[in-house]
XYZ file of C-alpha atoms in Angstrom:
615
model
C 0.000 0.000 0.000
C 0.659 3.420 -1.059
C -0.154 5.976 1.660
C -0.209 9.689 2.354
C -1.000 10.948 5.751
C -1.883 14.797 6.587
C 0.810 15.966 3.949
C 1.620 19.735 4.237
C 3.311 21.441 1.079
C 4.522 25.198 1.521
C 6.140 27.287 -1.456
C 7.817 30.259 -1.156
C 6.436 32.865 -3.055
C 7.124 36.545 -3.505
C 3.122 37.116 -2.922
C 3.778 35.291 0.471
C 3.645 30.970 1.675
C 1.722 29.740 -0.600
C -0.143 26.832 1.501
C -0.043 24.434 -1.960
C -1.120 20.845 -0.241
C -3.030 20.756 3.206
C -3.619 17.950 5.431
C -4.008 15.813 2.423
C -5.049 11.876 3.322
C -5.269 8.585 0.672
C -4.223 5.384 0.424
C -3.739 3.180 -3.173
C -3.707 0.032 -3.072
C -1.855 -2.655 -5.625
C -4.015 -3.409 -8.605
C -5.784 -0.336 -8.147
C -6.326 3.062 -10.027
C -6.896 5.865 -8.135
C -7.783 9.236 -9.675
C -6.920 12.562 -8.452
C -9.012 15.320 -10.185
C -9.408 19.333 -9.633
C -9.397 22.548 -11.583
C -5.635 24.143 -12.089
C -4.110 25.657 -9.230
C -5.803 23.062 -6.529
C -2.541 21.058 -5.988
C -2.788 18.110 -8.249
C 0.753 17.775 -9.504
C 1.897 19.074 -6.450
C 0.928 15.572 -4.909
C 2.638 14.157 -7.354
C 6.166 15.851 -7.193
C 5.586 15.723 -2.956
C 5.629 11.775 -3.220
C 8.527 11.543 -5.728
C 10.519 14.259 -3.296
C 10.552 16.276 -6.967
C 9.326 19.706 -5.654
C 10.648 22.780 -6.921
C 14.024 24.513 -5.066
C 11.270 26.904 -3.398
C 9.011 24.522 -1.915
C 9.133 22.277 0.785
C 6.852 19.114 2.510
C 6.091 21.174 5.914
C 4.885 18.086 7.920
C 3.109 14.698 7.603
C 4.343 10.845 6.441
C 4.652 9.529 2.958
C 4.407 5.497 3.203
C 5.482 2.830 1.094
C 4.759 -1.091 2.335
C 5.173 0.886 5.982
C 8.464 2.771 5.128
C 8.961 6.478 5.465
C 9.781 7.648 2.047
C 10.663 11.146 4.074
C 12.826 9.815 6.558
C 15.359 8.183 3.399
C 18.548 9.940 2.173
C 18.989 10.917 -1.284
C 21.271 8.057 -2.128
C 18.741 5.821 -0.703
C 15.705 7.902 -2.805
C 17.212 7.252 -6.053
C 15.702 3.815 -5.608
C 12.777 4.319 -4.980
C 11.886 6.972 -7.340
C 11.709 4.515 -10.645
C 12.244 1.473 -8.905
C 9.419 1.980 -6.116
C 7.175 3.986 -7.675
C 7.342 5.063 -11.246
C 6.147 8.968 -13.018
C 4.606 9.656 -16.540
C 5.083 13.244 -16.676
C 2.271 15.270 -18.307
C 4.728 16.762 -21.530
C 6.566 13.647 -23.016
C 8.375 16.429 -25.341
C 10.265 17.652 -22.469
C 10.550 14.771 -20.471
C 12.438 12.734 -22.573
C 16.227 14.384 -23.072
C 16.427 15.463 -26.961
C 20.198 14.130 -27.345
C 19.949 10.911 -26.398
C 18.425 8.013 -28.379
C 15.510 6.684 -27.065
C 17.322 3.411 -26.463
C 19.786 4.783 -24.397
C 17.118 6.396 -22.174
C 15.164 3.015 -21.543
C 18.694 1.110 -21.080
C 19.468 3.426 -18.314
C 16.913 3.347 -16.490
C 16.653 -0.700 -16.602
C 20.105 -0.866 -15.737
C 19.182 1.853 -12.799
C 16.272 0.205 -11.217
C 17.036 -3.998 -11.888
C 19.980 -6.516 -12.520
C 20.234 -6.423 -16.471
C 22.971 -5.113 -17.854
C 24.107 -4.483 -21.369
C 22.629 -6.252 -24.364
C 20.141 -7.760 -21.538
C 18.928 -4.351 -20.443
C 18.881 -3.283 -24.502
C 16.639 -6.589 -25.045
C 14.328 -5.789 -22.432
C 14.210 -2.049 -23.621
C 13.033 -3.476 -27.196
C 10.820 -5.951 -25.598
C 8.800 -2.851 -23.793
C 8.845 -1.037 -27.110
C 7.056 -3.722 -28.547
C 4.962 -4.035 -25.465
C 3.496 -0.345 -25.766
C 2.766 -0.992 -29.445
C 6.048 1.054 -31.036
C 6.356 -0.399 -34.672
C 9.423 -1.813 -35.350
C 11.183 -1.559 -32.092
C 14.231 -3.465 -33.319
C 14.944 0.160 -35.844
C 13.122 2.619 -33.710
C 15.325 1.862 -30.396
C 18.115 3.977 -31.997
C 15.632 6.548 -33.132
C 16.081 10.214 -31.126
C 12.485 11.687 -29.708
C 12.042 14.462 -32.305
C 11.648 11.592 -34.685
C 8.206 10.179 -33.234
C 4.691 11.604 -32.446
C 2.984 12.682 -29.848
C 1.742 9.369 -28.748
C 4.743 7.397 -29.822
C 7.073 10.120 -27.629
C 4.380 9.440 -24.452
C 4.189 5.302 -25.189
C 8.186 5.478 -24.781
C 7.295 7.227 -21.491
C 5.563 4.694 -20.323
C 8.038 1.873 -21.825
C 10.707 4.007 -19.895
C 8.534 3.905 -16.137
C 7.869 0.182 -16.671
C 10.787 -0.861 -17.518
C 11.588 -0.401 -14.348
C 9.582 -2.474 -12.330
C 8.120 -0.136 -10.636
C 5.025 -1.091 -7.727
C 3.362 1.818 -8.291
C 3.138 4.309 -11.267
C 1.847 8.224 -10.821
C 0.638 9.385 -13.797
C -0.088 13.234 -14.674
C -2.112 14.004 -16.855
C -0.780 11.439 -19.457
C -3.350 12.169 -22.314
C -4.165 16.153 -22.048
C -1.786 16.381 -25.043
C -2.657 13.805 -27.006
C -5.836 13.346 -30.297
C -8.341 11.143 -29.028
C -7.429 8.102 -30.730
C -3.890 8.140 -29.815
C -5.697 8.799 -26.187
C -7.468 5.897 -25.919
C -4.869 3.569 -27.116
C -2.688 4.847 -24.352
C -5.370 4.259 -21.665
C -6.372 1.075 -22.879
C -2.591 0.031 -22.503
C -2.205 1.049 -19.256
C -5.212 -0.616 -18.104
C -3.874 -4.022 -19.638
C -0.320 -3.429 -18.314
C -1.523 -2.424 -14.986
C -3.583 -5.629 -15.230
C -0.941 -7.626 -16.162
C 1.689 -6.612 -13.466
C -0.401 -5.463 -10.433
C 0.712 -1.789 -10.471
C -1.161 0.975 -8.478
C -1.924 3.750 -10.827
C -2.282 7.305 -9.561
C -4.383 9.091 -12.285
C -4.132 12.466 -12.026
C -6.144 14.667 -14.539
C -9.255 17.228 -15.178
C -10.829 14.884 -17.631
C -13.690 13.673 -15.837
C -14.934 11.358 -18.691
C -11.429 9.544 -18.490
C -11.468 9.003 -15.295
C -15.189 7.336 -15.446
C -13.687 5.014 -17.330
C -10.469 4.286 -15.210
C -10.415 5.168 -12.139
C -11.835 2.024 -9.237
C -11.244 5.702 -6.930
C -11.843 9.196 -6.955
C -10.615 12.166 -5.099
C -12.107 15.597 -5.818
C -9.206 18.217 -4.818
C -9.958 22.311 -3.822
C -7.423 24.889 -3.319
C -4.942 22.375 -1.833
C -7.302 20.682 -0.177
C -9.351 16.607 -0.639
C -12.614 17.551 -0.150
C -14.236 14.644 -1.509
C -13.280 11.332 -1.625
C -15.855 7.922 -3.169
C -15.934 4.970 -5.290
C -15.702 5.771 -9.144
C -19.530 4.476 -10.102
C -20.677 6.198 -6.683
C -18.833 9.689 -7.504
C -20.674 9.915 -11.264
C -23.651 8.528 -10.296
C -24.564 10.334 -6.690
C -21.826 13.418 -5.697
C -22.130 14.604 -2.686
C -19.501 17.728 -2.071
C -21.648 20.909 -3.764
C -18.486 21.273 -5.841
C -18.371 17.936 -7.595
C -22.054 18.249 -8.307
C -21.427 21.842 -10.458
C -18.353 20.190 -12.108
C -20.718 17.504 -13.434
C -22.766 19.844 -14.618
C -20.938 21.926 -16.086
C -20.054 19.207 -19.187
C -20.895 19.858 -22.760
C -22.442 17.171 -24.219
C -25.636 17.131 -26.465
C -28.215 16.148 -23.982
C -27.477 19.930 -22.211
C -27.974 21.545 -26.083
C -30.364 24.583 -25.641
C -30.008 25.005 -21.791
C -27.648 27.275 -20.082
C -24.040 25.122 -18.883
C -24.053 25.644 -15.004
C -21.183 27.931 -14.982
C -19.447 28.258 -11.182
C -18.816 31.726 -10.330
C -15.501 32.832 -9.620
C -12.103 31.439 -9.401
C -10.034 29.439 -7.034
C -9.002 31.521 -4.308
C -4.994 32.243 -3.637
C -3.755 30.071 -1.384
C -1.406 32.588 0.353
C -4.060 33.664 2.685
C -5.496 32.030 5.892
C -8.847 30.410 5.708
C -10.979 30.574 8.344
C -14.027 28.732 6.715
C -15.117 26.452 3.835
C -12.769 27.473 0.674
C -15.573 26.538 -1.535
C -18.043 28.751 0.080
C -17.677 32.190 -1.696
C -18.549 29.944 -5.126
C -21.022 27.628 -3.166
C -24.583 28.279 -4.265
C -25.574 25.967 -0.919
C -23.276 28.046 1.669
C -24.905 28.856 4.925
C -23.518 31.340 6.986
C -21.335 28.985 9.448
C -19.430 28.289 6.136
C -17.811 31.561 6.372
C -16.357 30.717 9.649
C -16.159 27.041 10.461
C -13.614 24.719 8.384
C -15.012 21.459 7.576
C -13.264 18.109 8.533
C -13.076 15.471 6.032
C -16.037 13.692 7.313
C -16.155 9.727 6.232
C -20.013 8.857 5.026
C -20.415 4.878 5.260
C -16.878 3.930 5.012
C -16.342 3.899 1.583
C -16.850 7.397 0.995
C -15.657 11.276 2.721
C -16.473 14.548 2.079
C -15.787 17.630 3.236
C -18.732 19.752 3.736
C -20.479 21.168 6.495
C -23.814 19.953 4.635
C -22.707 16.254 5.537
C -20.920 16.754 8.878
C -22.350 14.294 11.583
C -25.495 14.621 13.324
C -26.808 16.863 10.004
C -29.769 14.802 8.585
C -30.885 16.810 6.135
C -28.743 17.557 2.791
C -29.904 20.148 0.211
C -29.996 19.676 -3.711
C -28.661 22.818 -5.742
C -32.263 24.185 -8.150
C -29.653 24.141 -10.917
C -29.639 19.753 -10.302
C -33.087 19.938 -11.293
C -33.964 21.998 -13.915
C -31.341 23.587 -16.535
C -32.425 27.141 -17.598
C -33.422 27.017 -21.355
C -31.945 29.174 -23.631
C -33.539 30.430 -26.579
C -32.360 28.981 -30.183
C -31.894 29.395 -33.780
C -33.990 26.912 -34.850
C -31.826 24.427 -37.701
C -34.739 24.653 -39.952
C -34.559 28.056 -40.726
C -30.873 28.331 -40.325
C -29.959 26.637 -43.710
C -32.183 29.235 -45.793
C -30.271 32.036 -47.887
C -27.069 32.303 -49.028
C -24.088 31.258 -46.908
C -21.988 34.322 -45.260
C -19.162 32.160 -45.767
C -18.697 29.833 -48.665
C -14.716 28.476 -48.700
C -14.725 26.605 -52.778
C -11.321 24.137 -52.846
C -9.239 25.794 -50.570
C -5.445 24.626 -50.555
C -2.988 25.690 -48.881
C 0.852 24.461 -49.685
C 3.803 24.961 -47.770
C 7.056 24.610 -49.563
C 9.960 21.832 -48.444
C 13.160 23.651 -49.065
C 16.306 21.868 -48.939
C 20.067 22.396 -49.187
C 22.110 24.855 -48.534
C 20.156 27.667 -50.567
C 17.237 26.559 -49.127
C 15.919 25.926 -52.780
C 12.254 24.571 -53.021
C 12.405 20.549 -53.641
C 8.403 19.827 -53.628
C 5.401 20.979 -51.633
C 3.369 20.268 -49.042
C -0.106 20.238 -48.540
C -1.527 21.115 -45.578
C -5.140 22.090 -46.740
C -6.241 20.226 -49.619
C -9.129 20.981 -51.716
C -11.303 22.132 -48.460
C -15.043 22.831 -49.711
C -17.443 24.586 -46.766
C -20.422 26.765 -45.925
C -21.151 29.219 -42.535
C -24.169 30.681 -42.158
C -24.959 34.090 -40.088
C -25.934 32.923 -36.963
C -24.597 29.271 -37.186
C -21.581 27.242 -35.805
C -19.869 25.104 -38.191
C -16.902 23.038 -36.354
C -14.206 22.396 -37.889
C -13.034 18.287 -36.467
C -9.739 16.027 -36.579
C -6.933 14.713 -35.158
C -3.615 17.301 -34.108
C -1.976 18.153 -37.901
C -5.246 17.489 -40.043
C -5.161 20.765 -41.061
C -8.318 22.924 -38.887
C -6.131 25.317 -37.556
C -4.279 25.833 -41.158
C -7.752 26.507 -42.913
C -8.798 28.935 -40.277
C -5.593 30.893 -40.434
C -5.692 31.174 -43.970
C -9.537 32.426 -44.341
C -8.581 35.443 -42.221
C -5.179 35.750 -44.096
C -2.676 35.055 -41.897
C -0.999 32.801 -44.080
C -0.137 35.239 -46.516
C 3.809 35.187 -47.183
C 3.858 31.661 -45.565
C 2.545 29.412 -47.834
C 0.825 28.830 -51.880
C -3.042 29.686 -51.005
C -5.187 28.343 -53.626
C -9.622 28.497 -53.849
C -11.783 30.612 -53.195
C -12.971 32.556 -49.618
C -16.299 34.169 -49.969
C -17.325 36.535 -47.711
C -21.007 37.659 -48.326
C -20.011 37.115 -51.674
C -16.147 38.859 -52.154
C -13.678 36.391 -52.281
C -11.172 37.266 -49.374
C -7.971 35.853 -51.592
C -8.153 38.839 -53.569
C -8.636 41.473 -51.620
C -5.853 43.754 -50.707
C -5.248 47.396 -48.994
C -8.299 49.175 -48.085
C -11.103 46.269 -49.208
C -9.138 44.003 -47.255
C -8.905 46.344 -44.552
C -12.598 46.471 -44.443
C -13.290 42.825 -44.741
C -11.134 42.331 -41.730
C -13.964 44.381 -39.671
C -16.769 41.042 -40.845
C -14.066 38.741 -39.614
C -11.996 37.999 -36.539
C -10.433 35.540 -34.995
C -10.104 33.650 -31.610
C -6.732 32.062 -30.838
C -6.039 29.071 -28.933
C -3.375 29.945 -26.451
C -4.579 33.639 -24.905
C -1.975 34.353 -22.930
C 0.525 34.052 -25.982
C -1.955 36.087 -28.453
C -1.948 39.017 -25.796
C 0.748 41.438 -26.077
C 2.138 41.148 -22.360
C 3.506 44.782 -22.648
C 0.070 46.464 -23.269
C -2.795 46.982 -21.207
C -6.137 45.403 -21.882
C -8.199 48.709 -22.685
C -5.174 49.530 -25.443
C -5.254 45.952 -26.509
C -9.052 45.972 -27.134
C -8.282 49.889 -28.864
C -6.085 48.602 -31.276
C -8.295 46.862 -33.772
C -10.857 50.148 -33.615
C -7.874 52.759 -33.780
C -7.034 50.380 -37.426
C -10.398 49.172 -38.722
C -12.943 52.018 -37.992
C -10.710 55.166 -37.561
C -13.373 57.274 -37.769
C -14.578 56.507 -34.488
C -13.364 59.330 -31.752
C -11.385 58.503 -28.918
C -14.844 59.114 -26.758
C -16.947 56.761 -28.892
C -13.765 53.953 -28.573
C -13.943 54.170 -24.687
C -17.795 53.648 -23.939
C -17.451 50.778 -26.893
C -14.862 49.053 -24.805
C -16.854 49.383 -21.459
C -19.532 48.075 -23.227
C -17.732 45.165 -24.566
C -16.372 44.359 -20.796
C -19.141 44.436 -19.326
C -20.739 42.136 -22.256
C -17.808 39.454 -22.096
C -18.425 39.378 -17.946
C -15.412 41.758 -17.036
C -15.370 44.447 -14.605
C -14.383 47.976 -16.119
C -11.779 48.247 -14.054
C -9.752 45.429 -15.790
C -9.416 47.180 -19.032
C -6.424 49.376 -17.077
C -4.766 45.766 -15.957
C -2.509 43.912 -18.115
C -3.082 39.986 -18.960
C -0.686 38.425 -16.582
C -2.545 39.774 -13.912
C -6.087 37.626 -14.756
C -6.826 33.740 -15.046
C -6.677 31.948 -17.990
C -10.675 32.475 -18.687
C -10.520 36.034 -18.086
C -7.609 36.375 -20.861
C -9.772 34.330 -22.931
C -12.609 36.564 -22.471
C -10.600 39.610 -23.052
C -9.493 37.493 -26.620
C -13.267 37.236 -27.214
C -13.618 41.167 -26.658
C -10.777 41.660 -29.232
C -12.557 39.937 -31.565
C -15.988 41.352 -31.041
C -15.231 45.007 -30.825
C -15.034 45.776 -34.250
C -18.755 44.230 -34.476
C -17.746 40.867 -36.791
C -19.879 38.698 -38.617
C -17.443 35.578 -38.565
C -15.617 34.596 -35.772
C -12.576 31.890 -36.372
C -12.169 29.857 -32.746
C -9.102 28.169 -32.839
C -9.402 25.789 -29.995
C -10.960 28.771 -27.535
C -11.841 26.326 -24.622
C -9.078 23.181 -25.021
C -6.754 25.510 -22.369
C -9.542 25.648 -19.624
C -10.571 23.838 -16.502
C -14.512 22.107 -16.923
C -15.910 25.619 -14.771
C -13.873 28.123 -16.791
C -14.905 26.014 -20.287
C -18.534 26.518 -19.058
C -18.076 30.219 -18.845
C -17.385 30.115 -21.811
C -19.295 28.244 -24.240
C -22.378 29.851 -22.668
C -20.733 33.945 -23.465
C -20.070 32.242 -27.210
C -24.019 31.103 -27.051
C -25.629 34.210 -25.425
C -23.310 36.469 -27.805
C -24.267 34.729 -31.089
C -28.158 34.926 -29.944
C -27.754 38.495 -29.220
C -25.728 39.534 -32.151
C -26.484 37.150 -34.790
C -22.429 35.956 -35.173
C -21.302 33.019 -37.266
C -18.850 30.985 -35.280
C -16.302 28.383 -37.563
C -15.492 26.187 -34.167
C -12.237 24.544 -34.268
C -11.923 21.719 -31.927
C -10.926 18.410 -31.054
C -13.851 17.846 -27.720
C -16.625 15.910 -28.948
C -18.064 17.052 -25.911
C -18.020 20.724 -27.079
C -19.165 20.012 -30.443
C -22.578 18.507 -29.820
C -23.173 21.318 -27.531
C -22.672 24.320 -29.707
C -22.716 23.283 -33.171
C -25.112 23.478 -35.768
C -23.416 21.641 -38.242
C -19.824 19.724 -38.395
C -17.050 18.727 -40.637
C -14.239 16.150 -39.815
C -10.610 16.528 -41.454
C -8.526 13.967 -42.259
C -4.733 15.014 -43.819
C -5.867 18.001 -45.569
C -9.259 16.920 -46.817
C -12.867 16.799 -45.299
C -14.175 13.036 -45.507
C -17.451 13.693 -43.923
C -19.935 16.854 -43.000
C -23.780 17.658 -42.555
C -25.678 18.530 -40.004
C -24.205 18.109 -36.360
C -26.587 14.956 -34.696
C -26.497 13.315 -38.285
C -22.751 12.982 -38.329
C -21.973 11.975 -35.325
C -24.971 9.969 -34.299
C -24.732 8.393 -37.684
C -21.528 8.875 -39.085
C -20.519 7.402 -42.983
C -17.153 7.892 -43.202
C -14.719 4.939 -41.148
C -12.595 7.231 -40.502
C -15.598 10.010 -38.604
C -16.655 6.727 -36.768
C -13.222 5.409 -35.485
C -13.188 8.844 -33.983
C -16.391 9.490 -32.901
C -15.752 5.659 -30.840
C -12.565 6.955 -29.134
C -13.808 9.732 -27.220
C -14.124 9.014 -23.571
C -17.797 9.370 -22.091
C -18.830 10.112 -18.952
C -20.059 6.835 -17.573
C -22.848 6.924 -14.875
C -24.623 3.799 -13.666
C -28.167 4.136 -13.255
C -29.638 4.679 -10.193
C-alpha cells in the first residue's frame, strides 16, 4: 500500500507561503487506479512531485508521512531515494516532449533506467528495452530503439514514457495528466494500454487529470481536490452517479455534451481563491450556491459517510440529517435557439470553394524549393450568419491551417489556392483598403490567450487597437464607452481594461481574446481551440458567453476543436478533417450519431464518455 498521511506542502512565493497541499489523506492500493481530479491551481501535480521528493528549489513538505509497504519515504537519504523513485514507484510526466532528453536516443534512455532500477545489464537491459517497445505498441522496435524523440509523435514520444517507467519495475506508477496532449485516438490507445499493463503486473496507478470522462472510465477511486485541499473522496460508479460535495455536483454539470444543447451550462462563479491567505471557513463557500452562513467561519473536517466514501462539507458533517440539492440539479435554464430549420435558408456568409494551402519543403544549402506540401487540400465549406460550423480532426489534419488562412494570416507563408467568400467577395483577392474592411466582418479567436496578448500592453489599449485600425473614424470618446460596453458584455469588470493579462486567469484572458474579436462588431468569428486551455468551470463560462453572444448579435462561429463534448453542444453543423481533406460533414446529430465515413466513426468511438450507472 501506497499511503499519504496529513501531507503539508509550503512554497515560497514573492506574494507570500503559498499553503499548496493541506492535510491531504489517501491510500492506493496494488491493482488499483486511483484518480486525483481538480481545476488548475488546486494542488494536483503538487501531490505528485511531494511523493517523488521532486518539488521545486522553493518549496518544501512542511509536515506529515509519505508510506510505502510501511516505510517512510521522508525519513530516506537521497542516495537511498534514487531507488525508490523509478524502482518503487514510477512517473509519466504530463509533456513527453520535455521529459524525454532530446540528445539521447531513445534506447539509451530506456537502457538506463533498466540498468538503474534492476539486474540487467548491457545487451540484456537493450533486449528488455526493445521488448517494452514492442509491449506499448512502437512499430518496429528493433529500428526505432536507436531513433532520437524528435523523430516520433505525440503518442509514440508518451508510449516510450511509459516503456521508460515500466521498464523499471516499478510497484506503483503516478501518472499526470498522461493524455491532455494527445488526439483522441492516440488517447485511448494509451489508456487502454495502461489498463492491460496495470492488469498484467499489479501496479497501483495514480491518475491524475481534469478529464472527468477519463477518469469514469479508469479510475476504481476518486478524489475531488480544492485549493490544496481533498474535499471529496468515493468509489468511481458512486462519484458519477450520486456526488455529494456541492463542488463535484457543479463540475458535473458543467459538461458539454448534447443532452445539455439549448439550456444554459451551469457555470461556477468565480475562481479558485490564492492560497497565500489564511482560511478561516469552507474554501468553496464564496462559489457555493448551498453556503450557509457557518461556512464563512467554520472549516469542515473530512467527514467519512459509510466507510467507503468522505467529504468535506459542512452539509454532511455528523449529526446533520438533512442535505440540500442545488435548483440548478433539477432543472437547466433554457436558452432560446436558432432553430436548424430556418438556419440553412439564404445564401451562406461564408462559402470556402477548394481551398489549398501548400507549404514549400526547401532543402540544401540555398534553401531551394524541392516539392510541396499540402496542408489544406481541396477544403469545400459553408457558414451561415448565426450558425456554428466546427471544424473536427486529429492534431496536424489541417483545422487550424484553414482557419488561419480564411482570415489571411498565411499570406507570405505558404501557396493559397480556392476561393474565400465573404457575403459574396472572395477574401484571396482582396488587398489594402477592401481588405482592410473585410477584416472588420471577420476575426479571430486564438487558442493559447496568454501568448496572443501582447504582455507589454494593457487590456483597454489591446481591445483599442483593432478600432484605432479598422474604424478610424470613431473618436477617442466613442472607442472608450465601446470598450466598457464590450467588458461588461464578455463578464469583465471595467476596471480590468487598465490591468494587463498576466494579472487575470486563464478564462478572463480568454474573455478579453473574445472582446478583441468582437469590438469591431464581426460577422465571422474563427475559434481556434478557444476552450481546449480551460478547466470544466472556466470552459462553461465560456461556451455559454459564445451562445448568449451569437443569440444576441447574430455571429457566425467556424469552431475549431478536437472535444466531442463541445461540439454537440454548440454546433449546428460539423465537418471532420482527415490530412488536408474533409471526408465527412452535414448537419451536427447526423454525423456523429450516424456517421458514414470509417474514418468520422473510429473517432467518434474513441472519445471518452462520462459513464454513470443508473440509479
Amino acid at each position: 500500500m501506497l499511503e499519504i498521511k496529513n501531507l503539508k506542502v509550503e512554497l515560497d512565493a514573492e506574494s507570500g507561503l503559498v499553503r499548496a497541499i493541506d492535510s491531504m489523506r489517501l491510500t492506493l492500493q496494488r491493482g488499483e487506479t486511483f484518480a486525483l481530479v481538480g481545476e488548475s491551481g488546486c494542488g494536483k501535480s503538487m501531490t505528485a512531485l511531494a511523493l517523488m521528493r521532486l518539488l521545486p528549489e522553493n518549496g518544501r513538505i512542511a509536515s506529515g508521512d509519505i508510506l510505502i509497504d510501511g516505510q517512510d519515504v521522508l525519513a530516506l537519504p537521497e542516495s537511498q531515494m534514487r531507488s525508490v523513485r523509478g524502482g518503487r514507484i514510477g512517473m509519466i510526466f504530463q509533456e513527453p516532449s520535455t521529459s524525454l532528453n532530446p540528445v539521447m536516443r531513445v534506447g539509451d534512455q530506456l537502457v538506463e533506467a533498466i540498468e538503474t532500477h534492476t539486474a540487467l545489464r548491457g545487451a540484456a537491459a537493450r533486449e528488455k528495452a526493445i521488448d517494452w517497445l514492442r509491449k506499448v505498441g512502437i512499430p518496429e522496435p528493433e529500428r526505432r530503439i536507436d531513433d532520437y524523440p524528435f523523430r516520433m509523435s505525440g503518442g509514440q514520444k508518451q508510449r516510450v514514457m511509459i516503456a521508460m517507467t515500466l521498464a523499471a519495475e516499478p510497484d506503483y506508477i503516478v501518472a499526470d495528466e498522461p493524455t491532455t496532449a494527445l488526439d483522441v485516438t492516440i488517447q485511448a490507445q494509451v489508456l487502454d494500454l495502461l489498463r492491460t499493463l496495470q492488469q498484467e503486473h499489479g501496479l497501483g496507478l495514480l491518475l491524475i487529470t481534469h478529464d472527468l470522462a477519463v477518469v469514469s472510465g479508469m479510475a476504481h477511486r476518486v478524489a475531488l481536490m480544492y485549493a490544496g485541499q481533498i474535499i471529496e473522496v468515493a468509489p468511481a460508479a458512486e462519484f458519477f452517479s450520486a456526488p455529494k460535495h456541492p463542488y463535484a455536483q457543479a463540475l458535473l454539470r458543467a459538461l458539454p455534451d448534447a443532452s445539455r444543447r439549448g439550456t444554459q451550462l451551469s457555470a461556477i462563479p468565480g475562481t479558485v481563491p490564492p492560497l497565500t491567505q489564511t482560511f478561516t471557513g469552507c474554501r468553496f463557500a464564496p462559489r457555493c450556491e448551498l453556503a450557509m452562513p457557518e461556512c464563512s467561519h467554520t472549516q469542515p473536517e473530512l467527514w467519512e459517510q459509510g466507510g467507503t466514501r468522505s467529504v468535506r462539507c459542512l452539509l454532511h458533517a455528523p449529526g446533520r440529517s438533512t442535505v440540500m440539492v442545488p435548483p440548478a440539479a433539477q432543472a437547466p435554464r433554457a436558452t432560446a435557439t436558432t432553430p436548424e430549420t430556418g438556419a440553412t435558408a439564404g445564401a451562406p456568409l461564408l462559402e470556402v470553394r477548394g481551398l489549398r494551402v501548400r507549404f514549400p519543403i526547401r532543402k540544401g544549402v540555398l534553401q531551394r524549393v524541392h516539392g510541396w506540401f499540402d496542408a489544406v487540400d481541396g477544403v469545400s465549406y459553408q457558414v451561415r450568419a448565426g450558425q456554428t460550423l466546427a471544424l473536427v480532426g486529429e492534431s496536424g489534419c489541417g483545422k487550424t491551417t484553414s482557419g488561419k488562412a480564411i482570415v489571411q494570416l498565411m499570406r507570405g507563408l505558404a501557396t493559397i489556392e480556392g476561393e474565400a467568400l465573404l457575403n459574396g467577395r472572395n477574401l484571396f483577392d482582396l488587398t489594402g483598403d477592401a481588405l482592410r474592411a473585410a477584416r472588420r466582418d471577420i476575426q479571430i479567436i486564438f487558442q493559447d490567450p496568454f501568448a496572443s496578448l501582447d504582455p507589454r500592453m494593457r487590456v483597454f489599449d489591446i481591445l483599442e487597437e483593432g478600432l484605432v485600425s479598422l474604424q478610424p473614424d470613431m473618436d477617442a470618446a466613442a472607442r472608450r464607452a465601446r470598450l466598457e460596453q464590450l467588458a461588461d458584455q464578455v463578464g469583465l469588470r471595467k476596471d480590468a481594461l487598465e490591468r494587463y493579462p498576466h494579472e487575470f486567469s486563464g478564462g478572463q484572458r480568454q474573455r478579453i481574446a473574445i472582446a478583441r474579436a468582437l469590438a469591431v462588431r464581426p460577422k465571422l468569428i474563427v475559434c481556434d481551440e478557444p476552450t481546449s486551455a480551460l478547466d470544466v468551470s472556466v470552459q462553461a463560462q465560456i461556451l455559454n458567453l459564445l451562445k448568449e453572444l451569437q443569440r444576441e448579435m447574430g455571429i457566425a462561429y467556424l469552431f475549431i476543436t478536437h472535444n466531442i463534448g463541445v461540439v454537440e453542444y454548440i454546433a449546428d453543423h460539423v465537418a471532420v478533417m482527415r490530412s488536408g481533406k474533409i471526408v465527412e460533414q452535414g448537419a451536427c446529430a447526423q454525423v456523429l450519431e450516424h456517421p458514414q465515413d470509417p474514418y468520422t466513426k473510429r473517432l467518434i468511438d474513441a472519445v471518452p464518455r462520462l459513464l454513470i450507472p443508473a440509479h
